[in-house]
């Protein structure tokens, strides 16, 4: 219930605009433009692997944040506990700058002194990039503090932005109480981070074993990760000949998929998300339901026209009986216009939108609800106008018995 109240508050504070993708992914929106509806839409388009990858990377990043918080609570220094990552983050930057800052005392030259370098946006970037669906949050994909050409040791570019993961606050308030705190019975270890990264790599970034379904996503050549040299069973051992290379690879685990995640975000923002908004903010029917309405509408229209021509050519009296033709004409027009606009005005007046074919959910987003009601009124006016024109036309035609 608290989460629903938070989502309603975010929807109210958004004002008179549609949500952007970051707001949907961080669960700051309500139906019919929430994360659940977005996932169903992406799933129907058979493109859910990209969204699954994005959400799994967010969970991986939350797991890393939990590790740094456990480290802080233990009183250990990051520099002493994980010197390779400390050096990697000091030289190249990390998305966990603000989290790690809280785990250690600031001192000259320590991690976190340079806010701009470690992810804090500069004042001239606070506006972020904009979207036709509203401004993007200032800590989102805009690449605040990002340096063009930064590369990891494996050749994969890593961003220096401080974008929050799913359920982490954007701005000054928590977006959701979802996976900010990772449920666990013991402290997070580096092996847990390796296991999380290993699962993501073998599920989304490498070809599947023979006989298994592929979930591999497309990435441009500069973002592909071709190998995963670590094992989730044990950390690198000092007596190993590849110890230094493996420890350097381990230092990249927290930031390993961030650039790939940003690429997937931009791909969804430019492709599937605008279509999702058109489907859910301007209509309330699924494609299957709209197609069924087309078939039913054509059948009812055929029946209505057959009855109309029968009344004319049989010269049935009294002529007022033809007014009953408004029943099939109204139903046929309702189904056909609903198919054309992917919008059922009757469902809108009952405050409902389809999730899957013939299953509905209440409309909660105030701005989308207002838009749909205005469109529903326009659709009803159009339906009544077409229905009146057909009924009066067949009433006015003089009868002629064949």
mmCIF file with all atom_site columns, N, CA and C in Angstrom, residues 324-372:
data_model
loop_
_atom_site.group_PDB
_atom_site.id
_atom_site.type_symbol
_atom_site.label_atom_id
_atom_site.label_alt_id
_atom_site.label_comp_id
_atom_site.label_asym_id
_atom_site.label_entity_id
_atom_site.label_seq_id
_atom_site.pdbx_PDB_ins_code
_atom_site.Cartn_x
_atom_site.Cartn_y
_atom_site.Cartn_z
_atom_site.occupancy
_atom_site.B_iso_or_equiv
_atom_site.pdbx_formal_charge
_atom_site.auth_seq_id
_atom_site.auth_comp_id
_atom_site.auth_asym_id
_atom_site.auth_atom_id
_atom_site.pdbx_PDB_model_num
ATOM 1   N N  . UNK A 1 324 ? -34.961 0.598   -35.862 1.00 0.00 ? 324 UNK A N  1
ATOM 2   C CA . UNK A 1 324 ? -34.304 -0.411  -35.036 1.00 0.00 ? 324 UNK A CA 1
ATOM 3   C C  . UNK A 1 324 ? -32.955 -0.828  -35.614 1.00 0.00 ? 324 UNK A C  1
ATOM 4   N N  . UNK A 1 325 ? -32.676 -0.359  -36.842 1.00 0.00 ? 325 UNK A N  1
ATOM 5   C CA . UNK A 1 325 ? -31.373 -0.645  -37.430 1.00 0.00 ? 325 UNK A CA 1
ATOM 6   C C  . UNK A 1 325 ? -30.231 0.023   -36.665 1.00 0.00 ? 325 UNK A C  1
ATOM 7   N N  . UNK A 1 326 ? -30.575 0.989   -35.818 1.00 0.00 ? 326 UNK A N  1
ATOM 8   C CA . UNK A 1 326 ? -29.510 1.668   -35.080 1.00 0.00 ? 326 UNK A CA 1
ATOM 9   C C  . UNK A 1 326 ? -28.793 0.696   -34.143 1.00 0.00 ? 326 UNK A C  1
ATOM 10  N N  . UNK A 1 327 ? -29.455 -0.396  -33.758 1.00 0.00 ? 327 UNK A N  1
ATOM 11  C CA . UNK A 1 327 ? -28.819 -1.345  -32.829 1.00 0.00 ? 327 UNK A CA 1
ATOM 12  C C  . UNK A 1 327 ? -27.617 -2.030  -33.482 1.00 0.00 ? 327 UNK A C  1
ATOM 13  N N  . UNK A 1 328 ? -27.783 -2.727  -34.626 1.00 0.00 ? 328 UNK A N  1
ATOM 14  C CA . UNK A 1 328 ? -26.581 -3.332  -35.240 1.00 0.00 ? 328 UNK A CA 1
ATOM 15  C C  . UNK A 1 328 ? -25.590 -2.297  -35.740 1.00 0.00 ? 328 UNK A C  1
ATOM 16  N N  . UNK A 1 329 ? -26.088 -1.142  -36.235 1.00 0.00 ? 329 UNK A N  1
ATOM 17  C CA . UNK A 1 329 ? -25.167 -0.119  -36.716 1.00 0.00 ? 329 UNK A CA 1
ATOM 18  C C  . UNK A 1 329 ? -24.327 0.452   -35.566 1.00 0.00 ? 329 UNK A C  1
ATOM 19  N N  . UNK A 1 330 ? -24.925 0.639   -34.414 1.00 0.00 ? 330 UNK A N  1
ATOM 20  C CA . UNK A 1 330 ? -24.181 1.161   -33.260 1.00 0.00 ? 330 UNK A CA 1
ATOM 21  C C  . UNK A 1 330 ? -23.112 0.182   -32.814 1.00 0.00 ? 330 UNK A C  1
ATOM 22  N N  . UNK A 1 331 ? -23.492 -1.099  -32.686 1.00 0.00 ? 331 UNK A N  1
ATOM 23  C CA . UNK A 1 331 ? -22.516 -2.103  -32.254 1.00 0.00 ? 331 UNK A CA 1
ATOM 24  C C  . UNK A 1 331 ? -21.390 -2.251  -33.272 1.00 0.00 ? 331 UNK A C  1
ATOM 25  N N  . UNK A 1 332 ? -21.750 -2.303  -34.574 1.00 0.00 ? 332 UNK A N  1
ATOM 26  C CA . UNK A 1 332 ? -20.726 -2.451  -35.608 1.00 0.00 ? 332 UNK A CA 1
ATOM 27  C C  . UNK A 1 332 ? -19.780 -1.261  -35.615 1.00 0.00 ? 332 UNK A C  1
ATOM 28  N N  . UNK A 1 333 ? -20.332 -0.062  -35.534 1.00 0.00 ? 333 UNK A N  1
ATOM 29  C CA . UNK A 1 333 ? -19.492 1.142   -35.536 1.00 0.00 ? 333 UNK A CA 1
ATOM 30  C C  . UNK A 1 333 ? -18.608 1.192   -34.298 1.00 0.00 ? 333 UNK A C  1
ATOM 31  N N  . UNK A 1 334 ? -19.147 0.796   -33.149 1.00 0.00 ? 334 UNK A N  1
ATOM 32  C CA . UNK A 1 334 ? -18.365 0.780   -31.908 1.00 0.00 ? 334 UNK A CA 1
ATOM 33  C C  . UNK A 1 334 ? -17.164 -0.146  -32.045 1.00 0.00 ? 334 UNK A C  1
ATOM 34  N N  . UNK A 1 335 ? -17.370 -1.336  -32.548 1.00 0.00 ? 335 UNK A N  1
ATOM 35  C CA . UNK A 1 335 ? -16.264 -2.290  -32.673 1.00 0.00 ? 335 UNK A CA 1
ATOM 36  C C  . UNK A 1 335 ? -15.261 -1.847  -33.725 1.00 0.00 ? 335 UNK A C  1
ATOM 37  N N  . UNK A 1 336 ? -15.737 -1.336  -34.843 1.00 0.00 ? 336 UNK A N  1
ATOM 38  C CA . UNK A 1 336 ? -14.814 -0.961  -35.920 1.00 0.00 ? 336 UNK A CA 1
ATOM 39  C C  . UNK A 1 336 ? -13.988 0.273   -35.559 1.00 0.00 ? 336 UNK A C  1
ATOM 40  N N  . UNK A 1 337 ? -14.622 1.272   -34.962 1.00 0.00 ? 337 UNK A N  1
ATOM 41  C CA . UNK A 1 337 ? -13.883 2.477   -34.565 1.00 0.00 ? 337 UNK A CA 1
ATOM 42  C C  . UNK A 1 337 ? -12.932 2.161   -33.402 1.00 0.00 ? 337 UNK A C  1
ATOM 43  N N  . UNK A 1 338 ? -13.364 1.273   -32.502 1.00 0.00 ? 338 UNK A N  1
ATOM 44  C CA . UNK A 1 338 ? -12.469 0.864   -31.404 1.00 0.00 ? 338 UNK A CA 1
ATOM 45  C C  . UNK A 1 338 ? -11.232 0.178   -31.956 1.00 0.00 ? 338 UNK A C  1
ATOM 46  N N  . UNK A 1 339 ? -11.400 -0.621  -32.994 1.00 0.00 ? 339 UNK A N  1
ATOM 47  C CA . UNK A 1 339 ? -10.236 -1.253  -33.626 1.00 0.00 ? 339 UNK A CA 1
ATOM 48  C C  . UNK A 1 339 ? -9.342  -0.207  -34.273 1.00 0.00 ? 339 UNK A C  1
ATOM 49  N N  . UNK A 1 340 ? -9.942  0.760   -34.962 1.00 0.00 ? 340 UNK A N  1
ATOM 50  C CA . UNK A 1 340 ? -9.155  1.768   -35.664 1.00 0.00 ? 340 UNK A CA 1
ATOM 51  C C  . UNK A 1 340 ? -8.293  2.581   -34.714 1.00 0.00 ? 340 UNK A C  1
ATOM 52  N N  . UNK A 1 341 ? -8.832  2.953   -33.562 1.00 0.00 ? 341 UNK A N  1
ATOM 53  C CA . UNK A 1 341 ? -8.115  3.805   -32.605 1.00 0.00 ? 341 UNK A CA 1
ATOM 54  C C  . UNK A 1 341 ? -7.485  3.000   -31.458 1.00 0.00 ? 341 UNK A C  1
ATOM 55  N N  . UNK A 1 342 ? -7.666  1.662   -31.471 1.00 0.00 ? 342 UNK A N  1
ATOM 56  C CA . UNK A 1 342 ? -7.172  0.811   -30.375 1.00 0.00 ? 342 UNK A CA 1
ATOM 57  C C  . UNK A 1 342 ? -7.666  1.332   -29.034 1.00 0.00 ? 342 UNK A C  1
ATOM 58  N N  . UNK A 1 343 ? -8.892  1.796   -29.015 1.00 0.00 ? 343 UNK A N  1
ATOM 59  C CA . UNK A 1 343 ? -9.451  2.409   -27.809 1.00 0.00 ? 343 UNK A CA 1
ATOM 60  C C  . UNK A 1 343 ? -10.923 2.058   -27.709 1.00 0.00 ? 343 UNK A C  1
ATOM 61  N N  . UNK A 1 344 ? -11.308 1.462   -26.589 1.00 0.00 ? 344 UNK A N  1
ATOM 62  C CA . UNK A 1 344 ? -12.710 1.147   -26.314 1.00 0.00 ? 344 UNK A CA 1
ATOM 63  C C  . UNK A 1 344 ? -13.252 2.196   -25.347 1.00 0.00 ? 344 UNK A C  1
ATOM 64  N N  . UNK A 1 345 ? -14.127 3.082   -25.805 1.00 0.00 ? 345 UNK A N  1
ATOM 65  C CA . UNK A 1 345 ? -14.609 4.146   -24.911 1.00 0.00 ? 345 UNK A CA 1
ATOM 66  C C  . UNK A 1 345 ? -15.413 3.618   -23.732 1.00 0.00 ? 345 UNK A C  1
ATOM 67  N N  . UNK A 1 346 ? -16.080 2.470   -23.899 1.00 0.00 ? 346 UNK A N  1
ATOM 68  C CA . UNK A 1 346 ? -16.846 1.914   -22.786 1.00 0.00 ? 346 UNK A CA 1
ATOM 69  C C  . UNK A 1 346 ? -15.915 1.536   -21.643 1.00 0.00 ? 346 UNK A C  1
ATOM 70  N N  . UNK A 1 347 ? -14.786 0.889   -21.976 1.00 0.00 ? 347 UNK A N  1
ATOM 71  C CA . UNK A 1 347 ? -13.812 0.542   -20.940 1.00 0.00 ? 347 UNK A CA 1
ATOM 72  C C  . UNK A 1 347 ? -13.230 1.793   -20.277 1.00 0.00 ? 347 UNK A C  1
ATOM 73  N N  . UNK A 1 348 ? -13.006 2.826   -21.077 1.00 0.00 ? 348 UNK A N  1
ATOM 74  C CA . UNK A 1 348 ? -12.457 4.068   -20.515 1.00 0.00 ? 348 UNK A CA 1
ATOM 75  C C  . UNK A 1 348 ? -13.424 4.674   -19.509 1.00 0.00 ? 348 UNK A C  1
ATOM 76  N N  . UNK A 1 349 ? -14.716 4.679   -19.835 1.00 0.00 ? 349 UNK A N  1
ATOM 77  C CA . UNK A 1 349 ? -15.698 5.250   -18.915 1.00 0.00 ? 349 UNK A CA 1
ATOM 78  C C  . UNK A 1 349 ? -15.812 4.428   -17.631 1.00 0.00 ? 349 UNK A C  1
ATOM 79  N N  . UNK A 1 350 ? -15.415 3.140   -17.699 1.00 0.00 ? 350 UNK A N  1
ATOM 80  C CA . UNK A 1 350 ? -15.338 2.318   -16.495 1.00 0.00 ? 350 UNK A CA 1
ATOM 81  C C  . UNK A 1 350 ? -13.932 2.331   -15.895 1.00 0.00 ? 350 UNK A C  1
ATOM 82  N N  . UNK A 1 351 ? -13.081 3.207   -16.399 1.00 0.00 ? 351 UNK A N  1
ATOM 83  C CA . UNK A 1 351 ? -11.743 3.425   -15.849 1.00 0.00 ? 351 UNK A CA 1
ATOM 84  C C  . UNK A 1 351 ? -10.869 2.171   -15.956 1.00 0.00 ? 351 UNK A C  1
ATOM 85  N N  . UNK A 1 352 ? -10.927 1.499   -17.123 1.00 0.00 ? 352 UNK A N  1
ATOM 86  C CA . UNK A 1 352 ? -10.191 0.254   -17.305 1.00 0.00 ? 352 UNK A CA 1
ATOM 87  C C  . UNK A 1 352 ? -9.314  0.316   -18.555 1.00 0.00 ? 352 UNK A C  1
ATOM 88  N N  . UNK A 1 353 ? -8.189  -0.409  -18.498 1.00 0.00 ? 353 UNK A N  1
ATOM 89  C CA . UNK A 1 353 ? -7.295  -0.570  -19.643 1.00 0.00 ? 353 UNK A CA 1
ATOM 90  C C  . UNK A 1 353 ? -6.845  -2.019  -19.686 1.00 0.00 ? 353 UNK A C  1
ATOM 91  N N  . UNK A 1 354 ? -6.693  -2.575  -20.892 1.00 0.00 ? 354 UNK A N  1
ATOM 92  C CA . UNK A 1 354 ? -6.317  -3.978  -21.011 1.00 0.00 ? 354 UNK A CA 1
ATOM 93  C C  . UNK A 1 354 ? -4.844  -4.192  -20.697 1.00 0.00 ? 354 UNK A C  1
ATOM 94  N N  . UNK A 1 355 ? -4.556  -5.259  -19.976 1.00 0.00 ? 355 UNK A N  1
ATOM 95  C CA . UNK A 1 355 ? -3.184  -5.698  -19.737 1.00 0.00 ? 355 UNK A CA 1
ATOM 96  C C  . UNK A 1 355 ? -2.812  -6.778  -20.748 1.00 0.00 ? 355 UNK A C  1
ATOM 97  N N  . UNK A 1 356 ? -3.578  -7.841  -20.749 1.00 0.00 ? 356 UNK A N  1
ATOM 98  C CA . UNK A 1 356 ? -3.507  -8.898  -21.749 1.00 0.00 ? 356 UNK A CA 1
ATOM 99  C C  . UNK A 1 356 ? -4.880  -8.988  -22.400 1.00 0.00 ? 356 UNK A C  1
ATOM 100 N N  . UNK A 1 357 ? -5.029  -9.700  -23.512 1.00 0.00 ? 357 UNK A N  1
ATOM 101 C CA . UNK A 1 357 ? -6.319  -9.717  -24.192 1.00 0.00 ? 357 UNK A CA 1
ATOM 102 C C  . UNK A 1 357 ? -7.486  -10.058 -23.258 1.00 0.00 ? 357 UNK A C  1
ATOM 103 N N  . UNK A 1 358 ? -8.426  -9.118  -23.169 1.00 0.00 ? 358 UNK A N  1
ATOM 104 C CA . UNK A 1 358 ? -9.685  -9.279  -22.428 1.00 0.00 ? 358 UNK A CA 1
ATOM 105 C C  . UNK A 1 358 ? -9.488  -9.323  -20.915 1.00 0.00 ? 358 UNK A C  1
ATOM 106 N N  . UNK A 1 359 ? -8.345  -8.898  -20.435 1.00 0.00 ? 359 UNK A N  1
ATOM 107 C CA . UNK A 1 359 ? -8.115  -8.714  -19.004 1.00 0.00 ? 359 UNK A CA 1
ATOM 108 C C  . UNK A 1 359 ? -7.712  -7.264  -18.771 1.00 0.00 ? 359 UNK A C  1
ATOM 109 N N  . UNK A 1 360 ? -8.312  -6.664  -17.777 1.00 0.00 ? 360 UNK A N  1
ATOM 110 C CA . UNK A 1 360 ? -8.136  -5.222  -17.593 1.00 0.00 ? 360 UNK A CA 1
ATOM 111 C C  . UNK A 1 360 ? -7.554  -4.894  -16.228 1.00 0.00 ? 360 UNK A C  1
ATOM 112 N N  . UNK A 1 361 ? -7.071  -3.671  -16.120 1.00 0.00 ? 361 UNK A N  1
ATOM 113 C CA . UNK A 1 361 ? -6.571  -3.127  -14.867 1.00 0.00 ? 361 UNK A CA 1
ATOM 114 C C  . UNK A 1 361 ? -7.073  -1.695  -14.747 1.00 0.00 ? 361 UNK A C  1
ATOM 115 N N  . UNK A 1 362 ? -7.296  -1.192  -13.543 1.00 0.00 ? 362 UNK A N  1
ATOM 116 C CA . UNK A 1 362 ? -7.792  0.184   -13.390 1.00 0.00 ? 362 UNK A CA 1
ATOM 117 C C  . UNK A 1 362 ? -6.760  1.216   -13.852 1.00 0.00 ? 362 UNK A C  1
ATOM 118 N N  . UNK A 1 363 ? -7.247  2.309   -14.398 1.00 0.00 ? 363 UNK A N  1
ATOM 119 C CA . UNK A 1 363 ? -6.391  3.443   -14.756 1.00 0.00 ? 363 UNK A CA 1
ATOM 120 C C  . UNK A 1 363 ? -6.090  4.235   -13.493 1.00 0.00 ? 363 UNK A C  1
ATOM 121 N N  . UNK A 1 364 ? -4.790  4.458   -13.231 1.00 0.00 ? 364 UNK A N  1
ATOM 122 C CA . UNK A 1 364 ? -4.403  5.192   -12.030 1.00 0.00 ? 364 UNK A CA 1
ATOM 123 C C  . UNK A 1 364 ? -3.630  6.463   -12.335 1.00 0.00 ? 364 UNK A C  1
ATOM 124 N N  . UNK A 1 365 ? -2.914  6.499   -13.447 1.00 0.00 ? 365 UNK A N  1
ATOM 125 C CA . UNK A 1 365 ? -2.134  7.692   -13.766 1.00 0.00 ? 365 UNK A CA 1
ATOM 126 C C  . UNK A 1 365 ? -3.080  8.834   -14.120 1.00 0.00 ? 365 UNK A C  1
ATOM 127 N N  . UNK A 1 366 ? -3.051  9.943   -13.390 1.00 0.00 ? 366 UNK A N  1
ATOM 128 C CA . UNK A 1 366 ? -4.045  11.009  -13.614 1.00 0.00 ? 366 UNK A CA 1
ATOM 129 C C  . UNK A 1 366 ? -3.941  11.663  -14.988 1.00 0.00 ? 366 UNK A C  1
ATOM 130 N N  . UNK A 1 367 ? -2.723  11.889  -15.475 1.00 0.00 ? 367 UNK A N  1
ATOM 131 C CA . UNK A 1 367 ? -2.591  12.553  -16.770 1.00 0.00 ? 367 UNK A CA 1
ATOM 132 C C  . UNK A 1 367 ? -3.028  11.639  -17.909 1.00 0.00 ? 367 UNK A C  1
ATOM 133 N N  . UNK A 1 368 ? -2.628  10.383  -17.863 1.00 0.00 ? 368 UNK A N  1
ATOM 134 C CA . UNK A 1 368 ? -3.040  9.431   -18.887 1.00 0.00 ? 368 UNK A CA 1
ATOM 135 C C  . UNK A 1 368 ? -4.551  9.217   -18.826 1.00 0.00 ? 368 UNK A C  1
ATOM 136 N N  . UNK A 1 369 ? -5.084  9.158   -17.636 1.00 0.00 ? 369 UNK A N  1
ATOM 137 C CA . UNK A 1 369 ? -6.534  8.994   -17.489 1.00 0.00 ? 369 UNK A CA 1
ATOM 138 C C  . UNK A 1 369 ? -7.285  10.153  -18.134 1.00 0.00 ? 369 UNK A C  1
ATOM 139 N N  . UNK A 1 370 ? -6.794  11.350  -17.935 1.00 0.00 ? 370 UNK A N  1
ATOM 140 C CA . UNK A 1 370 ? -7.432  12.524  -18.544 1.00 0.00 ? 370 UNK A CA 1
ATOM 141 C C  . UNK A 1 370 ? -7.338  12.472  -20.065 1.00 0.00 ? 370 UNK A C  1
ATOM 142 N N  . UNK A 1 371 ? -6.154  12.111  -20.588 1.00 0.00 ? 371 UNK A N  1
ATOM 143 C CA . UNK A 1 371 ? -5.985  12.009  -22.040 1.00 0.00 ? 371 UNK A CA 1
ATOM 144 C C  . UNK A 1 371 ? -6.924  10.972  -22.634 1.00 0.00 ? 371 UNK A C  1
ATOM 145 N N  . UNK A 1 372 ? -7.027  9.822   -21.997 1.00 0.00 ? 372 UNK A N  1
ATOM 146 C CA . UNK A 1 372 ? -7.864  8.758   -22.534 1.00 0.00 ? 372 UNK A CA 1
ATOM 147 C C  . UNK A 1 372 ? -9.344  9.124   -22.480 1.00 0.00 ? 372 UNK A C  1
#
